[in-house]
Coordinates of C-alpha atoms and ligand atoms in Angstrom, one line a residue:
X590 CA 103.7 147.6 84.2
X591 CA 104.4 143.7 84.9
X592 CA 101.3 141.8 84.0
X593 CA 99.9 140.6 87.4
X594 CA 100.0 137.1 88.4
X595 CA 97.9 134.3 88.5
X596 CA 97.2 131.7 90.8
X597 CA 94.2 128.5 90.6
X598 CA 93.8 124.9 92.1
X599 CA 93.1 121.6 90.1
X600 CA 91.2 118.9 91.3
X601 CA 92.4 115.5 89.8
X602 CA 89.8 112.7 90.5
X603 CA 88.8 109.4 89.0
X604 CA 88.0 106.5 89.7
X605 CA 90.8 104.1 91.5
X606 CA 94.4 103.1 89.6
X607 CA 94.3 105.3 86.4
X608 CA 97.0 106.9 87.4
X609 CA 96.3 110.3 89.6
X610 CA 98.9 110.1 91.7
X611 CA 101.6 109.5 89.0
X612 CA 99.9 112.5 87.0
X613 CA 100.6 114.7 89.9
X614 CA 103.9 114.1 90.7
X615 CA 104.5 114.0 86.9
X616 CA 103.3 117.9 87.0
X617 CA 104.8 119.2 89.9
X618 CA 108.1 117.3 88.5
X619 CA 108.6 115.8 92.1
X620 CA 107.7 112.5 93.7
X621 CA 104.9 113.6 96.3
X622 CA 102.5 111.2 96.0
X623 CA 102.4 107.3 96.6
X624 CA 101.8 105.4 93.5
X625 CA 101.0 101.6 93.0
X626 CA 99.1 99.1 90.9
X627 CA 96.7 98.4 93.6
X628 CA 93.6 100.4 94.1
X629 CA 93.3 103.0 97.1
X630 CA 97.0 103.2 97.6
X631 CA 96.1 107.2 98.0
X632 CA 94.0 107.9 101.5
X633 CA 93.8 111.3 101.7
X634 CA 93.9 114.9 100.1
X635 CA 97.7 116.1 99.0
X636 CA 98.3 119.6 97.2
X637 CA 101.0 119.2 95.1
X638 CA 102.5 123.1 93.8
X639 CA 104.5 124.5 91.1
X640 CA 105.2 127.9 90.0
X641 CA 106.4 129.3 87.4
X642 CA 107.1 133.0 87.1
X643 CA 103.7 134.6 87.6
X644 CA 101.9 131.1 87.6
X645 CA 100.9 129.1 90.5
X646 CA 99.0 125.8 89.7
X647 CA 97.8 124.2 92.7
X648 CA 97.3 120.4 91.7
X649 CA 95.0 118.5 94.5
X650 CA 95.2 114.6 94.3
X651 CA 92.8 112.6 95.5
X652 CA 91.8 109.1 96.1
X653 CA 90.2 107.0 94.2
X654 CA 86.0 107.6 93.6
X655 CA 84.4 105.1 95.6
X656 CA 81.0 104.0 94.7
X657 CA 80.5 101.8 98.0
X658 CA 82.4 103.0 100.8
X659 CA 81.9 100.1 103.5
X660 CA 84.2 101.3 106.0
X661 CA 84.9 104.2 108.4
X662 CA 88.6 104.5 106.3
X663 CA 86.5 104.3 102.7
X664 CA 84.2 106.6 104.0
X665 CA 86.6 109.0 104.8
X666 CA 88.3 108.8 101.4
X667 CA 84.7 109.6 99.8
X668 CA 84.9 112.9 101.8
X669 CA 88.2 114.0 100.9
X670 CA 87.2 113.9 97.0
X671 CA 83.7 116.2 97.7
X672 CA 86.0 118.0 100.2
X673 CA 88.7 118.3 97.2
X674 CA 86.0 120.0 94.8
X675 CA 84.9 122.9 97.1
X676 CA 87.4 125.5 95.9
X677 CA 88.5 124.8 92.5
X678 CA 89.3 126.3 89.6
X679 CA 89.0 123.4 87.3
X680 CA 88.8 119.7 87.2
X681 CA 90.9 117.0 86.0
X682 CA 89.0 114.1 85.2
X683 CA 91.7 111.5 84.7
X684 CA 90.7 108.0 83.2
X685 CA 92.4 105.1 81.3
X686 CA 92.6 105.9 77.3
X687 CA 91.0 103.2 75.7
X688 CA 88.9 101.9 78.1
X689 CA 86.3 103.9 79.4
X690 CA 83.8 102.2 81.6
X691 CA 80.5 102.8 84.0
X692 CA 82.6 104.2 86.6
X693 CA 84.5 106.9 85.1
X694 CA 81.0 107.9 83.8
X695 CA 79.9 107.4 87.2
X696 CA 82.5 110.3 88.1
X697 CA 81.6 112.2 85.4
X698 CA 78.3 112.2 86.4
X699 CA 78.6 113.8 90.0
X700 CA 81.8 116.3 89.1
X701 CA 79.8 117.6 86.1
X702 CA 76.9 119.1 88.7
X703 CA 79.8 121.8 89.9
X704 CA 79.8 123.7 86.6
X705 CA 83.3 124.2 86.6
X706 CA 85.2 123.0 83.2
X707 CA 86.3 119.7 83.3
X708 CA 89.3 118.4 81.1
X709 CA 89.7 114.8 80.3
X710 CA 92.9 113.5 80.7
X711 CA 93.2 109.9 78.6
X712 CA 95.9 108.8 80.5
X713 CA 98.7 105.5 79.9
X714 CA 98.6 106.1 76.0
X715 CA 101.9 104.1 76.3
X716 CA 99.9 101.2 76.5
X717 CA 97.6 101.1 73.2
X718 CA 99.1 99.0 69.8
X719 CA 98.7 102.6 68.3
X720 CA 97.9 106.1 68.0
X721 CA 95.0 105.2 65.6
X722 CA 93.3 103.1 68.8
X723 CA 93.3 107.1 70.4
X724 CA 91.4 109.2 67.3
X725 CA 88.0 107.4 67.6
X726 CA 87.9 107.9 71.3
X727 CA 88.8 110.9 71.2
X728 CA 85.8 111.4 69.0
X729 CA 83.5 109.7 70.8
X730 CA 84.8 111.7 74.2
X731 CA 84.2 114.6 72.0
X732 CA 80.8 114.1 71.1
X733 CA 79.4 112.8 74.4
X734 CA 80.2 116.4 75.4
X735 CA 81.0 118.8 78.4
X736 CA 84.6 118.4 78.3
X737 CA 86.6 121.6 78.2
X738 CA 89.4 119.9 76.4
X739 CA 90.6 116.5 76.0
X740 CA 94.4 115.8 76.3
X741 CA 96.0 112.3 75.9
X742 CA 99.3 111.4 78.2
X743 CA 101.2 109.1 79.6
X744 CA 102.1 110.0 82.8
X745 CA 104.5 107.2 83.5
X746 CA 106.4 108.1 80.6
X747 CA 105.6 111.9 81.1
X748 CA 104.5 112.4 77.5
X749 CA 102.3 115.2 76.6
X750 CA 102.3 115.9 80.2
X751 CA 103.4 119.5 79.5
X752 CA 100.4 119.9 76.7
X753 CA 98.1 119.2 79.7
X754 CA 99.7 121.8 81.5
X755 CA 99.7 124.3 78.7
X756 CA 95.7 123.8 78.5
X757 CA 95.6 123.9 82.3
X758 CA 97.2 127.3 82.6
X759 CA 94.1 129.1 80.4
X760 CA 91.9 128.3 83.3
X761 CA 94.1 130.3 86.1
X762 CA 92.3 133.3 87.8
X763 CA 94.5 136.5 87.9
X764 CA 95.1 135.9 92.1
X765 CA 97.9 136.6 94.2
X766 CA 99.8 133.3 94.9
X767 CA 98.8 131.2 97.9
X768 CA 101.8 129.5 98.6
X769 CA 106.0 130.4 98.6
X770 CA 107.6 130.0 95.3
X771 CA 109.5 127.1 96.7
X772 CA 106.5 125.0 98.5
X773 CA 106.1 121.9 96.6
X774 CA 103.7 119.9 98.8
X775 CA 100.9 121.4 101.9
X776 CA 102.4 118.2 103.5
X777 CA 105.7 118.3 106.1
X778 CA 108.3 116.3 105.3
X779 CA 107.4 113.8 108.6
X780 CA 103.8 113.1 106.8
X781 CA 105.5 112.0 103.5
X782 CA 107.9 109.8 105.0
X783 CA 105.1 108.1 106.7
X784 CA 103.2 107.6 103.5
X785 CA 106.6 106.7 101.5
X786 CA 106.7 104.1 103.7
X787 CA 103.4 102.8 103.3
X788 CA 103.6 102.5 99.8
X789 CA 105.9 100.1 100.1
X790 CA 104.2 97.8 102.1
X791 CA 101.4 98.3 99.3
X792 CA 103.5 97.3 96.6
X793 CA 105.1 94.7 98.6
X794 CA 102.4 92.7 100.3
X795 CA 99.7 90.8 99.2
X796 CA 96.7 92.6 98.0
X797 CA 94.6 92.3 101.4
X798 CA 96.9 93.4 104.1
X799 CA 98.0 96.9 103.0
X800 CA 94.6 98.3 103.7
X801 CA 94.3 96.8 106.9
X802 CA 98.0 98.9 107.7
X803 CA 98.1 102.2 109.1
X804 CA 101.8 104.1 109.5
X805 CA 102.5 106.7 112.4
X806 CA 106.0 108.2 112.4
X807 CA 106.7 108.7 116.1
X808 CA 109.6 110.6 116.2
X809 CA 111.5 112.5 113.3
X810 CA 114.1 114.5 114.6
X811 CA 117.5 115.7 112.5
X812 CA 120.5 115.0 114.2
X813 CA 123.5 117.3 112.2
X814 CA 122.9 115.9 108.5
X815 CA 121.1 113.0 109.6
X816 CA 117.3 112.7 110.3
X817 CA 116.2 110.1 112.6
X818 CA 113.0 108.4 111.8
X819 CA 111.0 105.8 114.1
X820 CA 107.9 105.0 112.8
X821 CA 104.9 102.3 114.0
X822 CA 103.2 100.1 111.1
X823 CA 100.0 99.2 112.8
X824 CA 97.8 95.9 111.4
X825 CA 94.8 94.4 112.0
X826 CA 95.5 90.5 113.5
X827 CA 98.9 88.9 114.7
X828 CA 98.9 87.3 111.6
X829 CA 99.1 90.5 109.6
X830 CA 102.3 91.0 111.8
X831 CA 104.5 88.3 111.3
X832 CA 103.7 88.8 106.9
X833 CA 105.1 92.4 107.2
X834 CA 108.0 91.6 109.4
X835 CA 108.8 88.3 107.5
X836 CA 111.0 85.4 107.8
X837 CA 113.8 86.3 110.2
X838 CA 112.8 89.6 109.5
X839 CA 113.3 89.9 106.0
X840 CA 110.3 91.8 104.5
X841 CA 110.5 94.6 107.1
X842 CA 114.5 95.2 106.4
X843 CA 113.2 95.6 102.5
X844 CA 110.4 97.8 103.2
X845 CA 112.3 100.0 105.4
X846 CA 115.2 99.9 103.3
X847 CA 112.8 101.2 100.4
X848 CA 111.2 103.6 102.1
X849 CA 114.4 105.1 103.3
X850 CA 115.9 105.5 99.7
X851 CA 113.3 107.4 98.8
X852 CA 112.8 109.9 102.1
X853 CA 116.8 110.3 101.5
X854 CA 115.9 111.4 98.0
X855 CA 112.8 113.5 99.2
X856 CA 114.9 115.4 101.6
X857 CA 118.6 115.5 100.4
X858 CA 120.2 114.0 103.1
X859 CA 120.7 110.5 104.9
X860 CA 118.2 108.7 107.2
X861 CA 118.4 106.4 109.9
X862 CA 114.9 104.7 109.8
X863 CA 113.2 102.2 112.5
X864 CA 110.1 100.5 112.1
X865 CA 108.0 98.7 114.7
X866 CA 104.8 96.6 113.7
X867 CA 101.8 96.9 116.0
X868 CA 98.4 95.1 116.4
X869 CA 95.4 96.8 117.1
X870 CA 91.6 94.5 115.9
X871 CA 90.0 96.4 113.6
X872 CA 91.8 100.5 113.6
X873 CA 90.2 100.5 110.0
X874 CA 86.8 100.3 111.6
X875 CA 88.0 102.3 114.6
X876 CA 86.7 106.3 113.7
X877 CA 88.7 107.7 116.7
X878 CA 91.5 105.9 115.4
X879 CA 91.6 106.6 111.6
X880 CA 91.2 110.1 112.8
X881 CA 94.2 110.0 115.3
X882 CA 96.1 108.9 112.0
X883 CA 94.4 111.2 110.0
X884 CA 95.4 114.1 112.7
X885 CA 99.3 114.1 111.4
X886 CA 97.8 116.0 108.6
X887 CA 97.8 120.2 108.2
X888 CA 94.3 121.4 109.3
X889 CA 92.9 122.3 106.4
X890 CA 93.4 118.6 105.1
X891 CA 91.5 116.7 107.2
Ligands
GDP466 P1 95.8 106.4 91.1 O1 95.1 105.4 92.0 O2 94.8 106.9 90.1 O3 96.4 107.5 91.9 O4 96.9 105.6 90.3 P2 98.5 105.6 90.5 O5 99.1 106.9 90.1 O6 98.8 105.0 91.8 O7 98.9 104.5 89.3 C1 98.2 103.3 89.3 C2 99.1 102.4 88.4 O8 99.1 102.8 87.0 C3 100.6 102.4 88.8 O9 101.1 101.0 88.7 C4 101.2 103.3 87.8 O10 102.6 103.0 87.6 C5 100.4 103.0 86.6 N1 100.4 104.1 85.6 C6 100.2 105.4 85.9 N2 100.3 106.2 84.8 C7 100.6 105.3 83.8 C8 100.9 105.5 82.4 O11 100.8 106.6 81.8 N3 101.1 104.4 81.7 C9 101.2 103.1 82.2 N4 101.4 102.1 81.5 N5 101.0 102.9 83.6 C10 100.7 104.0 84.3
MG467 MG1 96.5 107.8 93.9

């Protein structure tokens, strides 16, 4: 008899920038989700999959936990984390090794209520003097309690990441997989470009103006082994406009240029990509807006 297979989702929160996102991709050995230095470069939910033989870990990323969510956008983030914790199987709390602070425990504090086991990830390990920085943490982690198991990683150096998956594996129900053995992502390939390219006006631009920017892809359409992208950045103010298109429009050509190398390497094959910026005051604060942007995602996302 073959031994029957197993199938469970992970949850991986924490508090903004300690490196989710890079974790995820890291584990599903694909780049899914956006990643940058700022905080709140991820809006929204993204399942990242991988399965191996009779395992299928479901990995959900998540933005960052937000203690004060001012706006209709922040708010909606907020949701997506609770939203993210329904139907788990476990939880990854990821947080920054060495440097544990009021908000992770803040996180801590809220995911512990679901009693469902909760492994710490001390992630960016790369960046202590040495290991013996990591052993009384470790302890201390250990003795403040409630953790399942407490694995240290780097994720941008992918180190240990395969440990974490190891421990990650004991916590997977016997279930019938959920998804195809080749899905990699709940997200088409027309939502990732969109957020592709809006990492790069994150990483690119000044820390205000990225979260006042919005990306629709209007049209995604594959013409023999090209794919055709057009695509609307929308911002806040006029000003906001001429920064992302640039002098003689040299930022936009670099963003786009970016954000095509990468949706060529996401989908194998060339790209022909045009961007437009738009204005429209205030589409942060706008619910009926966010939501129209928020509609290019699969149902069960929103
Ligand atoms: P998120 O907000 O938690 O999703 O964090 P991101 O994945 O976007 O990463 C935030 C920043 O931390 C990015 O600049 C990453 O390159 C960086 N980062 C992530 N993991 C590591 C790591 O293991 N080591 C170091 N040094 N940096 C990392
Ligand atoms: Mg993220």
């Amino acid at each position: 008899m073959t031994p029957p297979s197993r199938c469970g989702s992970v949850a991986i929160v924490g508090r903004p920038n300690v490196g989710k996102s890079t974790l995820l991709n890291r584990l599903v050995g694909r780049k899914l989700s956006i990643t940058s230095p700022k905080p709140q470069t991820t809006r929204s939910r993204l399942l990242g999959i991988k399965t191996e033989g009779l395992d299928q870990i479901i990995y959900i990323d998540t933005p960052g936990w937000q203690r004060r969510a001012p706006r209709e956008l922040n708010r909606l983030m907020t949701r997506e984390v609770l939203g993210a914790l329904q139907q788990v199987d476990v939880i990854v709390l990821v947080v920054e090794a060495g440097r544990w602070c009021d908000a992770d425990a803040h996180v801590f504090a809220h995911i512990r209520r679901r009693s469902l086991p909760v492994l710490l990830a001390m992630n960016k390990i790369d960046r202590l003097a040495g290991k013996s920085e990591l052993l009384p943490e470790l302890e201390r982690r250990w003795a403040a309690g409630s953790f399942a198991e407490i694995v240290p990683v780097s994720a941008r150096f992918s180190d240990n990441v395969a440990a974490l998956e190891q421990s990650l594996r004991r916590f997977l129900p016997q279930r019938p997989h959920l998804f195809p053995e080749d899905q990699l992502c709940d997200r088409s390939e027309r939502h990732l470009a969109g957020e592709f390219l809006r990492e790069k006006l994150v990483r690119l631009l000044d820390e205000e103006l990225p979260y006042s920017a919005g990306v629709v892809i209007d049209e995604f359409t594959e013409q023999g082994k090209l794919v055709r992208i057009f695509a609307t950045i929308w911002v806040e103010r006029p000003g906001q406009k001429a920064i992302v298109i640039g002098e003689n429009g040299a930022m936009l050509k670099r963003i786009g240029e970016q954000a095509r190398h990468d949706i060529e390497r996401l989908l194998g094959r060339r790209v022909f990509l045009r961007t437009w910026v738009k204005v429209r005051e205030n589409w942060a604060d706008d619910a009926r807006f966010v939501r129209e942007l928020h509609r290019q995602l699969p149902a069960h996302a929103r």
